[in-house]
Structures are given as C-alpha cells and as structure tokens.
Coordinates of C-alpha atoms and ligand atoms in Angstrom, one line a residue:
M1 CA 8.2 0.6 23.7
H2 CA 7.2 -0.3 20.1
I3 CA 3.7 -1.9 19.7
F4 CA 1.6 -3.0 16.8
T5 CA -2.1 -3.5 17.7
L6 CA -5.0 -4.5 15.8
F7 CA -8.2 -3.8 17.7
L8 CA -11.0 -6.3 16.8
H9 CA -14.6 -5.9 18.0
G10 CA -17.3 -8.6 17.6
N11 CA -20.1 -6.2 16.5
D12 CA -20.5 -7.3 12.9
V13 CA -21.1 -10.2 10.6
R14 CA -18.7 -12.5 12.7
E15 CA -21.8 -13.1 14.9
G16 CA -21.1 -15.5 17.6
L17 CA -17.7 -14.1 18.4
G18 CA -19.2 -11.4 20.5
I19 CA -15.7 -10.5 22.0
E20 CA -13.5 -7.4 21.8
M21 CA -10.2 -8.6 20.3
E22 CA -6.9 -6.8 20.3
V23 CA -3.8 -8.1 18.5
T24 CA -0.4 -6.7 19.3
L25 CA 2.9 -7.0 17.7
Q26 CA 5.6 -5.9 20.0
N27 CA 9.1 -5.0 18.8
L28 CA 8.6 -7.4 15.9
T29 CA 11.9 -8.4 14.1
K30 CA 12.8 -11.2 11.7
K31 CA 16.3 -12.1 10.8
F32 CA 17.2 -14.6 8.1
P33 CA 20.9 -16.0 8.1
G34 CA 23.0 -14.7 5.3
R35 CA 23.7 -17.3 2.8
D36 CA 25.6 -15.6 0.2
R37 CA 29.1 -16.6 -0.2
K38 CA 30.4 -13.1 -0.2
K39 CA 27.9 -11.6 2.4
Q40 CA 27.5 -13.7 5.5
E41 CA 25.7 -11.2 7.6
D42 CA 21.9 -11.8 8.4
V43 CA 19.2 -10.2 6.4
I44 CA 16.9 -8.2 8.8
A45 CA 13.6 -8.6 6.8
V46 CA 11.6 -7.0 9.5
N47 CA 13.2 -4.5 11.8
D48 CA 11.5 -3.6 15.1
F49 CA 8.2 -3.1 13.5
T50 CA 5.7 -0.8 15.0
F51 CA 2.2 0.2 14.1
Q52 CA -1.4 0.5 15.4
I53 CA -4.5 -0.5 13.4
P54 CA -7.9 0.7 14.4
D55 CA -10.7 -1.7 14.7
G56 CA -12.0 -3.2 11.4
K57 CA -9.9 -1.3 9.0
L58 CA -8.1 -2.4 5.9
I59 CA -4.2 -1.7 6.1
G60 CA -2.0 -1.7 3.1
L61 CA 1.5 -3.0 3.7
L62 CA 3.3 -1.1 0.7
G63 CA 6.9 -1.1 -0.3
P64 CA 9.2 -2.1 -3.1
S65 CA 10.2 -5.8 -3.8
G66 CA 12.2 -7.3 -0.8
C67 CA 11.2 -4.6 1.9
G68 CA 9.8 -7.2 4.2
K69 CA 5.9 -7.1 3.4
S70 CA 5.4 -10.8 3.0
T71 CA 7.7 -11.5 5.9
T72 CA 5.6 -9.3 8.1
L73 CA 2.5 -11.0 6.9
N74 CA 3.8 -14.4 7.6
L75 CA 4.8 -13.4 11.1
I76 CA 1.3 -12.2 11.8
S77 CA -0.1 -15.5 10.3
G78 CA 2.2 -17.7 12.3
L79 CA 4.0 -19.1 9.1
L80 CA 7.2 -17.6 10.4
K81 CA 8.5 -17.3 13.9
P82 CA 9.9 -13.9 14.8
T83 CA 13.7 -13.6 15.9
D84 CA 12.5 -10.9 18.5
G85 CA 9.4 -9.5 19.6
K86 CA 6.0 -10.9 20.6
I87 CA 2.4 -11.1 19.1
F88 CA -0.6 -11.0 21.2
F89 CA -4.3 -11.6 20.1
G90 CA -6.2 -9.9 22.9
K91 CA -4.4 -10.7 26.0
D92 CA -3.1 -14.0 24.9
D93 CA 0.6 -14.4 23.7
V94 CA 0.3 -16.2 20.4
T95 CA 3.9 -15.9 19.3
D96 CA 4.3 -19.6 19.5
L97 CA 0.9 -20.6 18.3
P98 CA 0.6 -22.4 15.0
P99 CA -1.2 -20.6 12.1
E100 CA -4.3 -22.8 12.5
N101 CA -4.9 -21.9 16.1
R102 CA -4.7 -18.1 15.5
G103 CA -8.1 -17.5 13.7
I104 CA -6.6 -15.9 10.6
G105 CA -7.6 -16.1 6.9
L106 CA -4.9 -16.2 4.4
V107 CA -5.0 -15.5 0.7
F108 CA -2.0 -15.6 -1.5
Q109 CA -1.2 -14.4 -5.1
N110 CA -1.5 -17.8 -6.7
Y111 CA -4.9 -18.7 -5.4
A112 CA -3.7 -22.2 -4.0
L113 CA -6.9 -23.7 -4.7
Y114 CA -7.2 -27.6 -4.8
P115 CA -7.7 -28.3 -8.5
H116 CA -9.5 -31.6 -8.3
L117 CA -12.1 -30.2 -5.8
T118 CA -15.1 -28.1 -6.8
V119 CA -15.5 -24.6 -5.8
K120 CA -17.9 -25.8 -3.0
Q121 CA -15.5 -28.5 -1.8
N122 CA -12.7 -26.0 -1.8
I123 CA -14.6 -23.5 0.4
L124 CA -16.0 -26.4 2.6
F125 CA -12.5 -27.7 3.2
P126 CA -11.3 -25.4 6.2
L127 CA -14.6 -26.3 7.9
E128 CA -14.2 -30.1 7.6
N129 CA -11.1 -29.9 9.6
L130 CA -12.8 -28.3 12.6
K131 CA -12.4 -30.5 15.7
G132 CA -14.1 -30.8 19.0
K133 CA -16.5 -28.1 20.1
D134 CA -16.0 -26.4 16.8
K135 CA -17.1 -29.2 14.9
L136 CA -20.1 -28.4 12.4
S137 CA -23.0 -30.4 10.9
K138 CA -23.1 -30.8 7.3
E139 CA -26.0 -28.3 7.0
Q140 CA -24.2 -25.9 9.1
M141 CA -21.1 -26.2 7.1
L142 CA -23.0 -25.9 3.6
E143 CA -24.8 -22.8 5.0
K144 CA -21.6 -21.2 6.0
A145 CA -19.9 -22.2 2.5
Y146 CA -22.9 -20.6 0.5
E147 CA -23.0 -17.5 2.9
A148 CA -19.1 -17.0 2.1
A149 CA -19.7 -17.7 -1.6
R150 CA -22.6 -15.3 -1.8
L151 CA -20.4 -12.5 -0.2
V152 CA -17.6 -12.8 -3.0
Q153 CA -20.6 -13.4 -5.5
I154 CA -19.6 -17.0 -6.9
D155 CA -22.5 -19.0 -5.5
E156 CA -23.5 -19.6 -9.0
L157 CA -20.3 -21.5 -9.6
M158 CA -20.3 -23.8 -6.7
D159 CA -20.0 -27.1 -9.0
R160 CA -17.3 -25.9 -11.0
K161 CA -13.5 -27.0 -10.8
P162 CA -10.9 -24.0 -10.4
G163 CA -9.6 -24.8 -14.0
E164 CA -13.1 -23.8 -15.3
L165 CA -13.0 -20.4 -13.7
S166 CA -11.4 -17.2 -14.6
G167 CA -8.4 -15.8 -12.6
G168 CA -10.6 -13.3 -10.9
Q169 CA -13.4 -15.9 -10.0
Q170 CA -10.5 -18.2 -8.5
Q171 CA -9.2 -15.4 -6.6
R172 CA -12.9 -14.9 -5.2
V173 CA -13.1 -18.5 -4.3
A174 CA -9.7 -18.3 -2.4
I175 CA -11.2 -15.3 -0.5
A176 CA -14.4 -17.0 0.3
R177 CA -12.4 -19.9 1.6
A178 CA -10.2 -17.6 3.7
L179 CA -13.7 -16.0 5.0
V180 CA -15.6 -19.2 5.8
K181 CA -14.2 -19.8 9.3
R182 CA -15.0 -16.0 10.2
P183 CA -11.3 -15.2 10.8
K184 CA -10.2 -12.5 13.3
V185 CA -7.8 -11.1 10.8
L186 CA -7.6 -11.6 7.0
L187 CA -4.3 -11.5 5.4
L188 CA -3.9 -10.8 1.8
D189 CA -0.5 -11.3 0.0
E190 CA -0.4 -9.5 -3.5
P191 CA -3.9 -11.1 -4.1
L192 CA -4.5 -9.3 -7.4
S193 CA -1.0 -9.7 -9.0
N194 CA -2.0 -12.5 -11.3
L195 CA -5.1 -10.6 -12.7
D196 CA -5.1 -8.6 -15.9
A197 CA -5.6 -4.8 -15.5
R198 CA -9.5 -4.7 -15.6
L199 CA -10.1 -7.8 -13.4
R200 CA -7.5 -6.2 -10.9
L201 CA -9.5 -3.1 -10.7
Q202 CA -12.8 -4.9 -10.2
T203 CA -11.5 -7.4 -7.8
R204 CA -9.9 -4.9 -5.5
E205 CA -13.1 -2.9 -5.5
E206 CA -14.7 -6.3 -4.5
I207 CA -12.3 -6.9 -1.7
R208 CA -13.0 -3.5 -0.4
R209 CA -16.7 -4.1 -0.5
I210 CA -16.2 -7.6 1.3
Q211 CA -14.1 -6.0 3.9
R212 CA -16.5 -3.1 4.6
E213 CA -19.4 -5.6 4.9
T214 CA -17.5 -8.0 6.9
K215 CA -15.5 -5.4 9.1
I216 CA -12.8 -7.9 9.3
T217 CA -9.6 -6.2 10.0
T218 CA -7.5 -7.0 6.8
I219 CA -3.9 -6.5 5.9
F220 CA -3.2 -6.2 2.4
V221 CA 0.2 -6.7 1.0
T222 CA 1.1 -4.9 -2.3
H223 CA 4.1 -3.1 -4.0
D224 CA 1.5 -1.2 -6.2
Q225 CA 1.1 2.4 -4.8
E226 CA -2.1 2.9 -6.6
E227 CA -3.7 -0.3 -5.4
A228 CA -2.6 0.7 -1.8
M229 CA -4.0 4.2 -2.1
S230 CA -7.4 3.1 -3.6
I231 CA -8.2 0.2 -1.2
S232 CA -6.6 1.2 2.4
D233 CA -7.8 2.9 5.3
M234 CA -4.2 3.2 6.4
I235 CA -1.1 2.6 4.6
V236 CA 2.2 1.4 6.1
V237 CA 5.1 2.3 3.7
M238 CA 8.3 0.0 4.2
K239 CA 11.7 0.2 3.1
E240 CA 14.4 -2.5 3.9
G241 CA 12.5 -3.9 6.8
M242 CA 11.7 -0.6 8.4
V243 CA 8.5 1.4 8.7
Q244 CA 8.9 4.7 6.9
Q245 CA 5.4 6.1 7.5
I246 CA 1.8 5.1 8.7
D247 CA -1.0 7.3 7.7
K248 CA -4.2 7.6 5.8
P249 CA -3.5 7.2 2.0
Q250 CA -4.1 10.9 1.3
K251 CA -2.0 12.0 4.2
V252 CA 0.9 9.8 3.0
Y253 CA 0.7 11.5 -0.4
D254 CA 0.0 15.1 0.7
D255 CA 2.4 14.9 3.7
P256 CA 5.3 12.5 3.1
E257 CA 7.7 12.1 6.1
N258 CA 10.8 11.4 3.8
L259 CA 12.1 11.5 0.3
F260 CA 11.6 7.6 -0.1
V261 CA 7.8 8.0 0.8
A262 CA 7.5 11.1 -1.4
K263 CA 9.0 9.2 -4.5
F264 CA 7.3 6.1 -3.9
L265 CA 3.7 7.5 -4.1
G266 CA 2.3 9.3 -7.0
T267 CA 2.0 8.8 -10.8
P268 CA 3.6 10.6 -12.5
P269 CA 6.2 10.7 -9.6
V270 CA 7.2 13.7 -7.6
N271 CA 9.8 15.9 -9.2
V272 CA 12.9 16.1 -7.3
F273 CA 15.5 19.1 -7.5
T274 CA 18.6 20.2 -5.6
G275 CA 17.9 23.4 -3.9
Q276 CA 19.6 25.7 -1.4
I277 CA 18.2 27.7 1.4
K278 CA 19.8 31.1 1.6
N279 CA 18.8 34.0 3.7
H280 CA 15.5 32.4 4.5
K281 CA 14.5 32.0 0.9
L282 CA 14.4 28.6 -1.1
Y283 CA 16.2 28.6 -4.4
I284 CA 16.3 26.0 -7.3
G285 CA 19.3 27.1 -9.3
N286 CA 19.0 30.9 -9.4
D287 CA 15.2 30.9 -9.1
C288 CA 14.0 32.0 -5.8
I289 CA 10.8 29.8 -5.5
M290 CA 9.5 30.5 -2.0
E291 CA 10.2 31.8 1.5
A292 CA 12.0 29.3 3.8
G293 CA 10.9 30.6 7.4
E294 CA 13.7 30.4 9.9
E295 CA 15.6 27.7 8.2
A296 CA 19.3 28.1 8.3
D297 CA 21.3 28.1 5.0
R298 CA 21.8 24.6 3.7
E299 CA 21.5 22.4 0.6
V300 CA 18.2 20.6 0.5
Y301 CA 16.2 18.4 -2.0
V302 CA 12.9 19.9 -3.2
G303 CA 10.2 17.6 -4.2
I304 CA 7.3 19.1 -6.2
R305 CA 4.2 17.1 -7.1
P306 CA 3.2 17.3 -10.8
E307 CA 0.0 19.1 -9.9
G308 CA 1.7 21.7 -8.0
F309 CA 3.0 23.6 -11.3
F310 CA 1.0 26.5 -12.8
P311 CA 2.4 27.9 -16.1
K312 CA 2.6 31.7 -15.5
A313 CA 4.5 34.3 -17.5
D314 CA 6.0 35.6 -14.3
G315 CA 6.2 32.3 -12.5
A316 CA 9.2 31.8 -10.2
L317 CA 10.6 28.5 -11.6
C318 CA 12.2 28.6 -15.0
C319 CA 12.4 25.4 -17.3
R320 CA 13.1 24.4 -20.7
L321 CA 10.0 23.4 -22.5
C322 CA 10.5 19.9 -24.1
G323 CA 6.9 18.9 -25.0
V324 CA 3.2 18.9 -24.3
E325 CA 1.1 15.6 -23.9
V326 CA -2.7 16.0 -24.0
M327 CA -4.2 13.2 -21.9
G328 CA -7.9 13.9 -22.2
R329 CA -8.9 15.4 -19.0
D330 CA -5.4 17.1 -18.2
I331 CA -2.3 18.0 -20.2
S332 CA 1.1 17.0 -19.1
V333 CA 3.9 19.6 -19.8
I334 CA 7.3 17.9 -20.0
S335 CA 10.3 20.3 -19.3
S336 CA 13.7 20.2 -18.0
N337 CA 15.7 22.0 -15.5
P338 CA 19.5 21.7 -14.6
S339 CA 18.7 21.3 -10.9
S340 CA 16.3 18.3 -11.5
L341 CA 17.3 14.8 -10.5
N342 CA 14.8 13.2 -12.8
A343 CA 15.6 13.3 -16.4
V344 CA 12.4 15.4 -17.1
V345 CA 10.2 17.6 -15.2
R346 CA 6.5 16.3 -15.5
S347 CA 3.7 18.7 -14.5
I348 CA 0.0 18.1 -14.9
I349 CA -2.2 21.1 -15.7
G350 CA -5.9 20.6 -15.1
T351 CA -8.5 21.7 -17.3
E352 CA -9.7 24.3 -14.6
N353 CA -6.5 26.3 -15.6
K354 CA -7.8 26.7 -19.1
A355 CA -6.1 29.9 -19.8
D356 CA -2.6 28.4 -18.8
M357 CA -3.5 25.3 -21.0
E358 CA -4.3 27.3 -24.1
E359 CA -0.8 29.2 -23.9
I360 CA 1.0 26.1 -23.1
L361 CA -0.8 24.2 -25.9
S362 CA -0.1 26.9 -28.3
M363 CA 3.6 26.7 -27.2
G364 CA 3.8 22.9 -27.6
E365 CA 2.5 23.1 -31.3
G366 CA 4.9 22.0 -34.0
N367 CA 8.6 21.9 -33.2
I368 CA 9.4 23.4 -29.9
S369 CA 12.5 25.6 -30.3
T370 CA 15.5 24.5 -28.2
D371 CA 15.3 27.9 -26.3
A372 CA 11.5 27.7 -25.5
V373 CA 11.0 28.4 -21.8
V374 CA 8.0 27.6 -19.5
R375 CA 7.8 29.5 -16.1
F376 CA 5.9 28.0 -13.3
S377 CA 4.4 29.3 -10.3
L378 CA 4.0 26.6 -7.4
A379 CA 1.5 25.5 -5.2
P380 CA 3.4 25.8 -1.8
H381 CA 1.5 22.8 -0.3
K382 CA 2.8 20.7 -3.1
V383 CA 6.4 21.6 -2.4
F384 CA 8.3 19.4 0.1
L385 CA 11.8 20.0 1.6
F386 CA 14.1 17.2 2.6
D387 CA 17.4 17.0 4.4
K388 CA 20.2 16.3 1.9
E389 CA 21.9 13.9 4.5
T390 CA 19.0 12.1 6.1
E391 CA 16.4 12.7 3.4
D392 CA 13.9 13.5 6.3
R393 CA 11.4 16.0 5.6
I394 CA 11.9 19.7 6.7
Y395 CA 8.9 21.3 7.7
L396 CA 8.8 25.0 7.2
Ligands
LIG401 P1 8.3 -9.0 -2.8 O1 7.3 -7.8 -3.1 O2 9.2 -9.2 -3.8 O3 7.5 -10.3 -2.4 P2 8.5 -8.5 0.2 O4 8.5 -7.1 0.4 O5 7.4 -9.2 0.4 O6 9.1 -8.5 -1.4 P3 9.9 -10.3 1.8 O7 9.6 -11.5 0.9 O8 9.4 -10.2 3.0 O9 9.8 -9.0 1.0 O10 11.6 -10.3 2.1 C1 12.3 -9.5 2.7 C2 13.8 -9.7 2.7 O11 14.2 -11.0 3.4 C3 14.4 -9.9 1.3 O12 15.7 -9.4 1.4 C4 14.4 -11.4 1.1 O13 15.5 -11.8 0.2 C5 14.8 -11.8 2.5 N1 14.2 -13.2 2.6 C6 12.8 -13.6 2.7 N2 12.6 -14.8 2.9 C7 13.9 -15.3 3.2 C8 14.4 -16.7 3.6 N3 13.6 -17.8 3.9 N4 15.8 -16.8 3.8 C9 16.6 -15.7 3.7 N5 16.2 -14.5 3.3 C10 14.9 -14.2 3.1

C-alpha cells in the first residue's frame, strides 16, 4: 500500500493544539482530461504518490516544470480533488473537506495580498472570518497578528499598504498571514520566485528560521535544486507525476537512485559518459577507470560528480584539456572526452589539491594546444553507474 504521512505533534508554539496529528495521503493520483486536439489522453499530473514526512520537518518538492509539484500541493490543500486515493489528517478522512476546514496555511509565488488593505489588515483577515467557538475578540486577534508579524520581522510595517513594501517584505506578510491561524501544515508554492537573487537567499533563510521556530510541518515547492537542498530536511524529487527519490538533501546528492536524479541535482551538473563493464572492470572508452565487482558485461551510463576528478599524471581517465577557469576558492577544469554525453567535462579542483592545481594552472596558461591532455584519477564514491535501459542506479 502506498501511504504518504505527515506526523504533526502539538508540542511547540502551536500552543493550544496539544494534539498529535498525522496526515496521510494514500495512493494519491490526479488526472486532468486531455484537451489537445491531437492528444486526447488524460494528463496524469500526480501518479500514485507516496511518501512519509517526519514530524515538524520541512519537505522540498523538487522537479522540473510540469512534473506535478503544484498539483500535489493543491491536493494536500484541498484546492484540487484527487482522481484516486485519500487524504487523512489524523484519523479523519479529509479528502472531501474544503481547504478552509483543513487547517492549512498557503503561500503562493505572487503573494496574493489585498492591495487596498494595510499589512495589519491583511494579516488579520483570516482571523476575522473565524466563526462559532473559534471566534476571537479584537484584542486576541491583534495579539495573534502581531505575534505572526514579529515572527517574520515585519511588525514595524503594520500600517503600510502592500504597494509600499519590497517584494521580500510582501512575501513575509503573506507568510505571516498563512501562519496567523497556526496551521497544522504550511504549504509554500515557489514562494521565492519573484524575488531577486539576494532577497531570495535572505528570504529562504528566513523561511527556514520561521519553520524551525514554529516546527510546523512545511511543504515547499520549488524547481530550484539549490533552494531545495539548502532549505529542506527531506527532498522529494519528482518527474512526470512520479516520485523518483525521497531522502535527505545530501543523500539525494551523494546517492542518486537514477540518472534523472543524478542529473537534476548539482551545479555544475554531474558528468555523464557512456561506459562498458567488461570482465568485472568499468571502462570509459579504452580507459579502465575502476573495478566493477560481480556485474556482468554490459553497456552502462557513468555519472561522475565534478568534484570527483583529481588531475594526476597517471590518472585512469584521459581527457582533452579545453580550458581552466579560476573561480576564487576552486578552479574548474574543462575538458572533453569522446564518451561524454555532455558537450564538455567539467571538473572542480579544490584548493586543498594545491599541487594538482598548480600543474593544471600551468597547463591552462596561454593557448592550450589541441593535443593537450589531462588525466584524472577518480574518487570512487563520486562515480555512479546506471542501467542503460532503465537508467536506474547499479550499485557495485
Ligand atoms: P511548474 O513548476 O511549471 O509550476 P509543476 O511541477 O507545478 O510545474 P503542475 O502545475 O502540477 O506542475 O502540472 C503538472 C501537469 O499537469 C502538467 O503537465 C500540466 O500541464 C498539467 N495540468 C496542471 N493543471 C492542469 C489543468 N487544470 N488541466 C489540465 N492539465 C493540467
């Protein structure tokens, strides 16, 4: 059985909740009817979705455009109804509950603040709509609004209108508005996309801090692998509606389960070569680069992270040297190899390999002759093998 569970506990600033909450998505699938004249079949935006999130963590939903991230988020929020599968909050089946009854906080890319209301009125808005036993007095509402504003550090700006704020400040107001009702789950859909590079960095650190302080289980949608890596406790990598891997960020990077995941994470990207296993050894072209255990002879893809290359006169992998880029802390050696699927092979040489660096720098001075070669020895844990048909990882 496929189950997606969010565990929530009320042992944090969501005081008053005091309950242990578990949210479960079960065999979650969403199909949209095909509308293209040529292609009438359904679009399966989310396909039998499965994962488990530990209590109070921040989960990054990561994948390229159109892989189903927003659809997943909208299913969790209740903005969309699944075609198949169920959603439980605790023991309650909430599949048919409207978003406003799910106890969620939502933040979108475009802030969606009311322009004619002040910051304070925007944050108060969700509280003013509370009914029955949840209804609050004016003082209680103000107290909660200021508390949320302090958390995102905009309590000085409460009387301004959204038009008088920077993008980053507007996004913080949107987060305060999502937090003010103390949601059980906070859902963020590309919340940093409209910000410039510096603000993006600052706001993502802010989101991380707020999440750590509130311990609200948070799902963060992004197509930016660096953003997902830096902010998430766990990353869910998606492709065409299907989960590819769910792991801690470092694990996804160090131990990708398939070629798609290996290629999606990392800057510069992983270098991919065609290779062969022959007589229990792994070859790229004619270069035998490592032992291949008990694997049978076959063609494979070989992924090598840029930091896995070490220039050595007797290194196993021979490439043609194309250039050297000095990038402050590290240098990047650009080379080519007939078996490389990437146009160039990019390797990063850290300053700790000073001797290698000096040799390479001297090679890269002036015009590099067309027959200049560079040999690399490879760090075995930075080399990944993938099946050529399925593109799944082959573990040696
Ligand atoms: P992006 O990063 O570009 O926002 P995404 O990963 O969030 O993409 P979704 O918006 O979830 O992707 O879309 C997943 C797939 O479902 C896409 O192929 C998209 O075209 C399709 N889709 C989404 N909404 C609808 C809809 N209302 N009707 C038909 N197809 C839809």
